[in-house]
mmCIF file with all atom_site columns, N, CA and C in Angstrom:
data_model
loop_
_atom_site.group_PDB
_atom_site.id
_atom_site.type_symbol
_atom_site.label_atom_id
_atom_site.label_alt_id
_atom_site.label_comp_id
_atom_site.label_asym_id
_atom_site.label_entity_id
_atom_site.label_seq_id
_atom_site.pdbx_PDB_ins_code
_atom_site.Cartn_x
_atom_site.Cartn_y
_atom_site.Cartn_z
_atom_site.occupancy
_atom_site.B_iso_or_equiv
_atom_site.pdbx_formal_charge
_atom_site.auth_seq_id
_atom_site.auth_comp_id
_atom_site.auth_asym_id
_atom_site.auth_atom_id
_atom_site.pdbx_PDB_model_num
ATOM 1   N N  . UNK I 1 1  ? 0.831  -1.271  -0.059  1.00 71.00 ? 345 UNK I N  1
ATOM 2   C CA . UNK I 1 1  ? -0.035 -0.097  0.109   1.00 71.00 ? 345 UNK I CA 1
ATOM 3   C C  . UNK I 1 1  ? 0.769  1.351   0.017   1.00 71.00 ? 345 UNK I C  1
ATOM 4   N N  . UNK I 1 2  ? 1.891  1.171   0.859   1.00 81.00 ? 346 UNK I N  1
ATOM 5   C CA . UNK I 1 2  ? 2.781  2.414   0.904   1.00 81.00 ? 346 UNK I CA 1
ATOM 6   C C  . UNK I 1 2  ? 3.669  2.462   -0.360  1.00 81.00 ? 346 UNK I C  1
ATOM 7   N N  . UNK I 1 3  ? 3.810  1.353   -0.950  1.00 83.00 ? 347 UNK I N  1
ATOM 8   C CA . UNK I 1 3  ? 4.625  1.292   -2.120  1.00 83.00 ? 347 UNK I CA 1
ATOM 9   C C  . UNK I 1 3  ? 3.766  2.045   -3.362  1.00 83.00 ? 347 UNK I C  1
ATOM 10  N N  . UNK I 1 4  ? 2.596  1.710   -3.323  1.00 81.00 ? 348 UNK I N  1
ATOM 11  C CA . UNK I 1 4  ? 1.662  1.982   -4.187  1.00 81.00 ? 348 UNK I CA 1
ATOM 12  C C  . UNK I 1 4  ? 1.477  3.659   -4.218  1.00 81.00 ? 348 UNK I C  1
ATOM 13  N N  . UNK I 1 5  ? 1.596  4.053   -3.006  1.00 81.00 ? 349 UNK I N  1
ATOM 14  C CA . UNK I 1 5  ? 1.274  5.403   -2.835  1.00 81.00 ? 349 UNK I CA 1
ATOM 15  C C  . UNK I 1 5  ? 2.623  6.187   -3.186  1.00 81.00 ? 349 UNK I C  1
ATOM 16  N N  . UNK I 1 6  ? 3.626  5.663   -3.019  1.00 81.00 ? 350 UNK I N  1
ATOM 17  C CA . UNK I 1 6  ? 5.137  6.174   -3.281  1.00 81.00 ? 350 UNK I CA 1
ATOM 18  C C  . UNK I 1 6  ? 5.061  6.325   -4.869  1.00 81.00 ? 350 UNK I C  1
ATOM 19  N N  . UNK I 1 7  ? 4.659  5.220   -5.536  1.00 80.00 ? 351 UNK I N  1
ATOM 20  C CA . UNK I 1 7  ? 4.751  5.037   -7.090  1.00 80.00 ? 351 UNK I CA 1
ATOM 21  C C  . UNK I 1 7  ? 3.912  6.239   -7.602  1.00 80.00 ? 351 UNK I C  1
ATOM 22  N N  . UNK I 1 8  ? 2.798  6.395   -6.895  1.00 81.00 ? 352 UNK I N  1
ATOM 23  C CA . UNK I 1 8  ? 1.410  7.369   -7.414  1.00 81.00 ? 352 UNK I CA 1
ATOM 24  C C  . UNK I 1 8  ? 2.356  8.789   -7.377  1.00 81.00 ? 352 UNK I C  1
ATOM 25  N N  . UNK I 1 9  ? 3.041  9.137   -6.127  1.00 85.00 ? 353 UNK I N  1
ATOM 26  C CA . UNK I 1 9  ? 3.503  10.334  -6.039  1.00 85.00 ? 353 UNK I CA 1
ATOM 27  C C  . UNK I 1 9  ? 4.823  10.580  -6.966  1.00 85.00 ? 353 UNK I C  1
ATOM 28  N N  . UNK I 1 10 ? 5.461  9.497   -7.239  1.00 84.00 ? 354 UNK I N  1
ATOM 29  C CA . UNK I 1 10 ? 6.570  9.687   -8.224  1.00 84.00 ? 354 UNK I CA 1
ATOM 30  C C  . UNK I 1 10 ? 6.162  9.986   -9.617  1.00 84.00 ? 354 UNK I C  1
ATOM 31  N N  . UNK I 1 11 ? 5.110  9.179   -9.938  1.00 86.00 ? 355 UNK I N  1
ATOM 32  C CA . UNK I 1 11 ? 4.504  9.309   -11.175 1.00 86.00 ? 355 UNK I CA 1
ATOM 33  C C  . UNK I 1 11 ? 3.796  10.713  -11.423 1.00 86.00 ? 355 UNK I C  1
ATOM 34  N N  . UNK I 1 12 ? 3.277  11.212  -10.337 1.00 86.00 ? 356 UNK I N  1
ATOM 35  C CA . UNK I 1 12 ? 2.793  12.764  -10.502 1.00 86.00 ? 356 UNK I CA 1
ATOM 36  C C  . UNK I 1 12 ? 3.801  13.575  -10.767 1.00 86.00 ? 356 UNK I C  1
ATOM 37  N N  . UNK I 1 13 ? 5.032  13.412  -9.931  1.00 86.00 ? 357 UNK I N  1
ATOM 38  C CA . UNK I 1 13 ? 6.273  14.381  -10.101 1.00 86.00 ? 357 UNK I CA 1
ATOM 39  C C  . UNK I 1 13 ? 6.609  14.308  -11.446 1.00 86.00 ? 357 UNK I C  1
ATOM 40  N N  . UNK I 1 14 ? 6.981  13.086  -11.954 1.00 86.00 ? 358 UNK I N  1
ATOM 41  C CA . UNK I 1 14 ? 7.423  12.804  -13.280 1.00 86.00 ? 358 UNK I CA 1
ATOM 42  C C  . UNK I 1 14 ? 6.569  13.440  -14.288 1.00 86.00 ? 358 UNK I C  1
ATOM 43  N N  . UNK I 1 15 ? 5.271  13.130  -14.281 1.00 86.00 ? 359 UNK I N  1
ATOM 44  C CA . UNK I 1 15 ? 4.030  13.697  -15.267 1.00 86.00 ? 359 UNK I CA 1
ATOM 45  C C  . UNK I 1 15 ? 4.200  15.250  -15.100 1.00 86.00 ? 359 UNK I C  1
ATOM 46  N N  . UNK I 1 16 ? 4.260  15.945  -14.012 1.00 84.00 ? 360 UNK I N  1
ATOM 47  C CA . UNK I 1 16 ? 4.152  17.213  -13.924 1.00 84.00 ? 360 UNK I CA 1
ATOM 48  C C  . UNK I 1 16 ? 5.580  17.644  -14.577 1.00 84.00 ? 360 UNK I C  1
ATOM 49  N N  . UNK I 1 17 ? 6.582  17.181  -14.378 1.00 85.00 ? 361 UNK I N  1
ATOM 50  C CA . UNK I 1 17 ? 7.960  17.693  -14.927 1.00 85.00 ? 361 UNK I CA 1
ATOM 51  C C  . UNK I 1 17 ? 7.804  17.676  -16.555 1.00 85.00 ? 361 UNK I C  1
ATOM 52  N N  . UNK I 1 18 ? 7.478  16.423  -17.111 1.00 82.00 ? 362 UNK I N  1
ATOM 53  C CA . UNK I 1 18 ? 7.278  16.358  -18.365 1.00 82.00 ? 362 UNK I CA 1
ATOM 54  C C  . UNK I 1 18 ? 6.422  17.095  -19.186 1.00 82.00 ? 362 UNK I C  1
ATOM 55  N N  . UNK I 1 19 ? 5.252  17.485  -18.246 1.00 79.00 ? 363 UNK I N  1
ATOM 56  C CA . UNK I 1 19 ? 4.344  18.598  -18.898 1.00 79.00 ? 363 UNK I CA 1
ATOM 57  C C  . UNK I 1 19 ? 4.968  19.956  -18.910 1.00 79.00 ? 363 UNK I C  1
ATOM 58  N N  . UNK I 1 20 ? 5.694  20.211  -17.873 1.00 80.00 ? 364 UNK I N  1
ATOM 59  C CA . UNK I 1 20 ? 6.377  21.447  -17.786 1.00 80.00 ? 364 UNK I CA 1
ATOM 60  C C  . UNK I 1 20 ? 7.391  21.527  -18.972 1.00 80.00 ? 364 UNK I C  1
ATOM 61  N N  . UNK I 1 21 ? 8.235  20.549  -19.189 1.00 79.00 ? 365 UNK I N  1
ATOM 62  C CA . UNK I 1 21 ? 9.087  20.465  -20.271 1.00 79.00 ? 365 UNK I CA 1
ATOM 63  C C  . UNK I 1 21 ? 8.610  20.709  -21.568 1.00 79.00 ? 365 UNK I C  1
ATOM 64  N N  . UNK I 1 22 ? 7.422  19.924  -21.721 1.00 70.00 ? 366 UNK I N  1
ATOM 65  C CA . UNK I 1 22 ? 6.521  20.157  -23.207 1.00 70.00 ? 366 UNK I CA 1
ATOM 66  C C  . UNK I 1 22 ? 6.094  21.709  -23.415 1.00 70.00 ? 366 UNK I C  1
ATOM 67  N N  . UNK I 1 23 ? 5.677  22.307  -22.234 1.00 72.00 ? 367 UNK I N  1
ATOM 68  C CA . UNK I 1 23 ? 5.101  23.501  -22.445 1.00 72.00 ? 367 UNK I CA 1
ATOM 69  C C  . UNK I 1 23 ? 6.118  24.453  -22.669 1.00 72.00 ? 367 UNK I C  1
ATOM 70  N N  . UNK I 1 24 ? 7.474  24.186  -21.894 1.00 72.00 ? 368 UNK I N  1
ATOM 71  C CA . UNK I 1 24 ? 8.647  25.139  -22.342 1.00 72.00 ? 368 UNK I CA 1
ATOM 72  C C  . UNK I 1 24 ? 8.981  24.966  -23.728 1.00 72.00 ? 368 UNK I C  1
ATOM 73  N N  . UNK I 1 25 ? 8.990  23.789  -24.240 1.00 67.00 ? 369 UNK I N  1
ATOM 74  C CA . UNK I 1 25 ? 9.598  23.499  -25.498 1.00 67.00 ? 369 UNK I CA 1
ATOM 75  C C  . UNK I 1 25 ? 8.573  23.590  -26.648 1.00 67.00 ? 369 UNK I C  1
ATOM 76  N N  . UNK I 1 26 ? 7.191  24.282  -26.308 1.00 66.00 ? 370 UNK I N  1
ATOM 77  C CA . UNK I 1 26 ? 6.115  23.685  -27.058 1.00 66.00 ? 370 UNK I CA 1
ATOM 78  C C  . UNK I 1 26 ? 6.204  24.426  -28.425 1.00 66.00 ? 370 UNK I C  1
ATOM 79  N N  . UNK I 1 27 ? 6.659  25.631  -28.533 1.00 61.00 ? 371 UNK I N  1
ATOM 80  C CA . UNK I 1 27 ? 6.626  26.315  -29.895 1.00 61.00 ? 371 UNK I CA 1
ATOM 81  C C  . UNK I 1 27 ? 7.837  25.580  -30.980 1.00 61.00 ? 371 UNK I C  1
ATOM 82  N N  . UNK I 1 28 ? 8.738  25.228  -30.227 1.00 60.00 ? 372 UNK I N  1
ATOM 83  C CA . UNK I 1 28 ? 9.588  24.401  -31.006 1.00 60.00 ? 372 UNK I CA 1
ATOM 84  C C  . UNK I 1 28 ? 9.227  23.074  -31.345 1.00 60.00 ? 372 UNK I C  1
ATOM 85  N N  . UNK I 1 29 ? 8.662  22.447  -30.370 1.00 55.00 ? 373 UNK I N  1
ATOM 86  C CA . UNK I 1 29 ? 8.080  20.971  -30.487 1.00 55.00 ? 373 UNK I CA 1
ATOM 87  C C  . UNK I 1 29 ? 6.915  20.933  -31.500 1.00 55.00 ? 373 UNK I C  1
ATOM 88  N N  . UNK I 1 30 ? 6.157  22.102  -31.572 1.00 61.00 ? 374 UNK I N  1
ATOM 89  C CA . UNK I 1 30 ? 5.084  22.062  -32.355 1.00 61.00 ? 374 UNK I CA 1
ATOM 90  C C  . UNK I 1 30 ? 5.341  22.045  -33.914 1.00 61.00 ? 374 UNK I C  1
ATOM 91  N N  . UNK I 1 31 ? 6.542  22.848  -34.147 1.00 58.00 ? 375 UNK I N  1
ATOM 92  C CA . UNK I 1 31 ? 6.901  22.825  -35.485 1.00 58.00 ? 375 UNK I CA 1
ATOM 93  C C  . UNK I 1 31 ? 7.491  21.582  -35.912 1.00 58.00 ? 375 UNK I C  1
ATOM 94  N N  . UNK I 1 32 ? 8.330  21.119  -34.985 1.00 61.00 ? 376 UNK I N  1
ATOM 95  C CA . UNK I 1 32 ? 8.833  19.652  -35.361 1.00 61.00 ? 376 UNK I CA 1
ATOM 96  C C  . UNK I 1 32 ? 7.933  18.524  -35.464 1.00 61.00 ? 376 UNK I C  1
ATOM 97  N N  . UNK I 1 33 ? 6.685  18.593  -34.727 1.00 60.00 ? 377 UNK I N  1
ATOM 98  C CA . UNK I 1 33 ? 5.793  17.693  -34.762 1.00 60.00 ? 377 UNK I CA 1
ATOM 99  C C  . UNK I 1 33 ? 4.902  17.757  -36.171 1.00 60.00 ? 377 UNK I C  1
ATOM 100 N N  . UNK I 1 34 ? 4.685  19.060  -36.557 1.00 63.00 ? 378 UNK I N  1
ATOM 101 C CA . UNK I 1 34 ? 4.019  19.367  -37.607 1.00 63.00 ? 378 UNK I CA 1
ATOM 102 C C  . UNK I 1 34 ? 4.852  18.743  -38.717 1.00 63.00 ? 378 UNK I C  1
ATOM 103 N N  . UNK I 1 35 ? 6.030  18.800  -38.845 1.00 65.00 ? 379 UNK I N  1
ATOM 104 C CA . UNK I 1 35 ? 6.974  18.213  -39.767 1.00 65.00 ? 379 UNK I CA 1
ATOM 105 C C  . UNK I 1 35 ? 6.765  16.889  -39.989 1.00 65.00 ? 379 UNK I C  1
ATOM 106 N N  . UNK I 1 36 ? 6.855  16.253  -38.575 1.00 66.00 ? 380 UNK I N  1
ATOM 107 C CA . UNK I 1 36 ? 6.975  14.817  -38.605 1.00 66.00 ? 380 UNK I CA 1
ATOM 108 C C  . UNK I 1 36 ? 5.604  14.294  -38.982 1.00 66.00 ? 380 UNK I C  1
ATOM 109 N N  . UNK I 1 37 ? 4.475  14.916  -38.503 1.00 66.00 ? 381 UNK I N  1
ATOM 110 C CA . UNK I 1 37 ? 3.318  14.463  -38.875 1.00 66.00 ? 381 UNK I CA 1
ATOM 111 C C  . UNK I 1 37 ? 2.967  14.454  -40.418 1.00 66.00 ? 381 UNK I C  1
ATOM 112 N N  . UNK I 1 38 ? 3.416  15.614  -40.981 1.00 68.00 ? 382 UNK I N  1
ATOM 113 C CA . UNK I 1 38 ? 3.181  15.704  -42.472 1.00 68.00 ? 382 UNK I CA 1
ATOM 114 C C  . UNK I 1 38 ? 4.068  14.468  -43.213 1.00 68.00 ? 382 UNK I C  1
ATOM 115 N N  . UNK I 1 39 ? 5.177  14.462  -42.724 1.00 69.00 ? 383 UNK I N  1
ATOM 116 C CA . UNK I 1 39 ? 6.101  13.294  -43.239 1.00 69.00 ? 383 UNK I CA 1
ATOM 117 C C  . UNK I 1 39 ? 5.414  11.767  -43.068 1.00 69.00 ? 383 UNK I C  1
ATOM 118 N N  . UNK I 1 40 ? 4.806  11.789  -41.837 1.00 70.00 ? 384 UNK I N  1
ATOM 119 C CA . UNK I 1 40 ? 4.304  10.499  -41.377 1.00 70.00 ? 384 UNK I CA 1
ATOM 120 C C  . UNK I 1 40 ? 2.980  10.170  -42.366 1.00 70.00 ? 384 UNK I C  1
ATOM 121 N N  . UNK I 1 41 ? 2.131  11.313  -42.398 1.00 71.00 ? 385 UNK I N  1
ATOM 122 C CA . UNK I 1 41 ? 0.952  11.191  -43.329 1.00 71.00 ? 385 UNK I CA 1
ATOM 123 C C  . UNK I 1 41 ? 1.319  10.908  -44.671 1.00 71.00 ? 385 UNK I C  1
ATOM 124 N N  . UNK I 1 42 ? 2.528  11.415  -45.177 1.00 75.00 ? 386 UNK I N  1
ATOM 125 C CA . UNK I 1 42 ? 2.788  11.033  -46.655 1.00 75.00 ? 386 UNK I CA 1
ATOM 126 C C  . UNK I 1 42 ? 3.186  9.683   -46.675 1.00 75.00 ? 386 UNK I C  1
ATOM 127 N N  . UNK I 1 43 ? 4.023  9.180   -45.654 1.00 76.00 ? 387 UNK I N  1
ATOM 128 C CA . UNK I 1 43 ? 4.268  7.833   -45.647 1.00 76.00 ? 387 UNK I CA 1
ATOM 129 C C  . UNK I 1 43 ? 3.160  7.007   -45.717 1.00 76.00 ? 387 UNK I C  1
ATOM 130 N N  . UNK I 1 44 ? 2.089  7.356   -44.945 1.00 78.00 ? 388 UNK I N  1
ATOM 131 C CA . UNK I 1 44 ? 0.850  6.392   -44.751 1.00 78.00 ? 388 UNK I CA 1
ATOM 132 C C  . UNK I 1 44 ? -0.070 6.515   -46.059 1.00 78.00 ? 388 UNK I C  1
ATOM 133 N N  . UNK I 1 45 ? -0.071 7.505   -46.551 1.00 80.00 ? 389 UNK I N  1
ATOM 134 C CA . UNK I 1 45 ? -0.824 7.723   -47.802 1.00 80.00 ? 389 UNK I CA 1
ATOM 135 C C  . UNK I 1 45 ? -0.152 6.842   -48.906 1.00 80.00 ? 389 UNK I C  1
ATOM 136 N N  . UNK I 1 46 ? 1.289  7.055   -49.012 1.00 83.00 ? 390 UNK I N  1
ATOM 137 C CA . UNK I 1 46 ? 1.931  6.132   -50.118 1.00 83.00 ? 390 UNK I CA 1
ATOM 138 C C  . UNK I 1 46 ? 1.698  4.798   -49.773 1.00 83.00 ? 390 UNK I C  1
ATOM 139 N N  . UNK I 1 47 ? 1.762  4.166   -48.574 1.00 81.00 ? 391 UNK I N  1
ATOM 140 C CA . UNK I 1 47 ? 1.652  2.932   -48.065 1.00 81.00 ? 391 UNK I CA 1
ATOM 141 C C  . UNK I 1 47 ? 0.208  2.375   -48.581 1.00 81.00 ? 391 UNK I C  1
ATOM 142 N N  . UNK I 1 48 ? -0.817 3.197   -48.362 1.00 82.00 ? 392 UNK I N  1
ATOM 143 C CA . UNK I 1 48 ? -2.245 2.984   -48.467 1.00 82.00 ? 392 UNK I CA 1
ATOM 144 C C  . UNK I 1 48 ? -2.434 2.822   -49.993 1.00 82.00 ? 392 UNK I C  1
ATOM 145 N N  . UNK I 1 49 ? -1.722 3.725   -50.810 1.00 84.00 ? 393 UNK I N  1
ATOM 146 C CA . UNK I 1 49 ? -1.880 3.690   -52.266 1.00 84.00 ? 393 UNK I CA 1
ATOM 147 C C  . UNK I 1 49 ? -1.346 2.367   -52.789 1.00 84.00 ? 393 UNK I C  1
ATOM 148 N N  . UNK I 1 50 ? -0.252 1.991   -52.418 1.00 80.00 ? 394 UNK I N  1
ATOM 149 C CA . UNK I 1 50 ? 0.449  0.801   -52.787 1.00 80.00 ? 394 UNK I CA 1
ATOM 150 C C  . UNK I 1 50 ? -0.406 -0.608  -52.474 1.00 80.00 ? 394 UNK I C  1
ATOM 151 N N  . UNK I 1 51 ? -0.944 -0.548  -51.321 1.00 81.00 ? 395 UNK I N  1
ATOM 152 C CA . UNK I 1 51 ? -1.996 -1.569  -50.734 1.00 81.00 ? 395 UNK I CA 1
ATOM 153 C C  . UNK I 1 51 ? -3.175 -1.557  -51.462 1.00 81.00 ? 395 UNK I C  1
ATOM 154 N N  . UNK I 1 52 ? -3.723 -0.491  -52.054 1.00 80.00 ? 396 UNK I N  1
ATOM 155 C CA . UNK I 1 52 ? -4.917 -0.399  -52.944 1.00 80.00 ? 396 UNK I CA 1
ATOM 156 C C  . UNK I 1 52 ? -4.614 -0.854  -54.289 1.00 80.00 ? 396 UNK I C  1
ATOM 157 N N  . UNK I 1 53 ? -3.535 -0.600  -54.678 1.00 82.00 ? 397 UNK I N  1
ATOM 158 C CA . UNK I 1 53 ? -3.008 -0.966  -56.098 1.00 82.00 ? 397 UNK I CA 1
ATOM 159 C C  . UNK I 1 53 ? -2.837 -2.473  -56.156 1.00 82.00 ? 397 UNK I C  1
ATOM 160 N N  . UNK I 1 54 ? -2.122 -2.945  -55.052 1.00 82.00 ? 398 UNK I N  1
ATOM 161 C CA . UNK I 1 54 ? -1.836 -4.414  -54.985 1.00 82.00 ? 398 UNK I CA 1
ATOM 162 C C  . UNK I 1 54 ? -3.248 -5.287  -54.850 1.00 82.00 ? 398 UNK I C  1
ATOM 163 N N  . UNK I 1 55 ? -4.291 -4.730  -54.278 1.00 77.00 ? 399 UNK I N  1
ATOM 164 C CA . UNK I 1 55 ? -5.513 -5.271  -54.078 1.00 77.00 ? 399 UNK I CA 1
ATOM 165 C C  . UNK I 1 55 ? -6.168 -5.301  -55.330 1.00 77.00 ? 399 UNK I C  1
ATOM 166 N N  . UNK I 1 56 ? -6.159 -4.179  -55.976 1.00 80.00 ? 400 UNK I N  1
ATOM 167 C CA . UNK I 1 56 ? -6.884 -4.246  -57.250 1.00 80.00 ? 400 UNK I CA 1
ATOM 168 C C  . UNK I 1 56 ? -6.270 -5.155  -58.331 1.00 80.00 ? 400 UNK I C  1
ATOM 169 N N  . UNK I 1 57 ? -4.927 -5.175  -58.269 1.00 78.00 ? 401 UNK I N  1
ATOM 170 C CA . UNK I 1 57 ? -4.146 -6.119  -59.284 1.00 78.00 ? 401 UNK I CA 1
ATOM 171 C C  . UNK I 1 57 ? -4.584 -7.615  -59.047 1.00 78.00 ? 401 UNK I C  1
ATOM 172 N N  . UNK I 1 58 ? -4.829 -7.868  -57.726 1.00 79.00 ? 402 UNK I N  1
ATOM 173 C CA . UNK I 1 58 ? -5.060 -9.417  -57.361 1.00 79.00 ? 402 UNK I CA 1
ATOM 174 C C  . UNK I 1 58 ? -6.426 -9.550  -57.694 1.00 79.00 ? 402 UNK I C  1
ATOM 175 N N  . UNK I 1 59 ? -7.484 -8.716  -57.674 1.00 77.00 ? 403 UNK I N  1
ATOM 176 C CA . UNK I 1 59 ? -8.916 -8.598  -57.948 1.00 77.00 ? 403 UNK I CA 1
ATOM 177 C C  . UNK I 1 59 ? -8.947 -8.991  -59.633 1.00 77.00 ? 403 UNK I C  1
ATOM 178 N N  . UNK I 1 60 ? -8.099 -8.186  -60.339 1.00 74.00 ? 404 UNK I N  1
ATOM 179 C CA . UNK I 1 60 ? -8.137 -8.461  -61.824 1.00 74.00 ? 404 UNK I CA 1
ATOM 180 C C  . UNK I 1 60 ? -7.194 -9.335  -62.405 1.00 74.00 ? 404 UNK I C  1
ATOM 181 N N  . UNK I 1 61 ? -6.633 -10.409 -61.602 1.00 64.00 ? 405 UNK I N  1
ATOM 182 C CA . UNK I 1 61 ? -5.731 -11.301 -62.108 1.00 64.00 ? 405 UNK I CA 1
ATOM 183 C C  . UNK I 1 61 ? -6.339 -12.385 -63.083 1.00 64.00 ? 405 UNK I C  1
#
């Protein structure tokens, strides 16, 4: 029980520290994440296009 309380408080401290860090780096992080997200979305779109094309090829074999 005591260990659980300790873990919970440690988790709270870590969480608040991470949130503080994110808030401090938000403007920089936001641009980084936007770039990453665009790149990720391009990759996902490319993969889904290949997947649809291969399915279409299989259907008309």
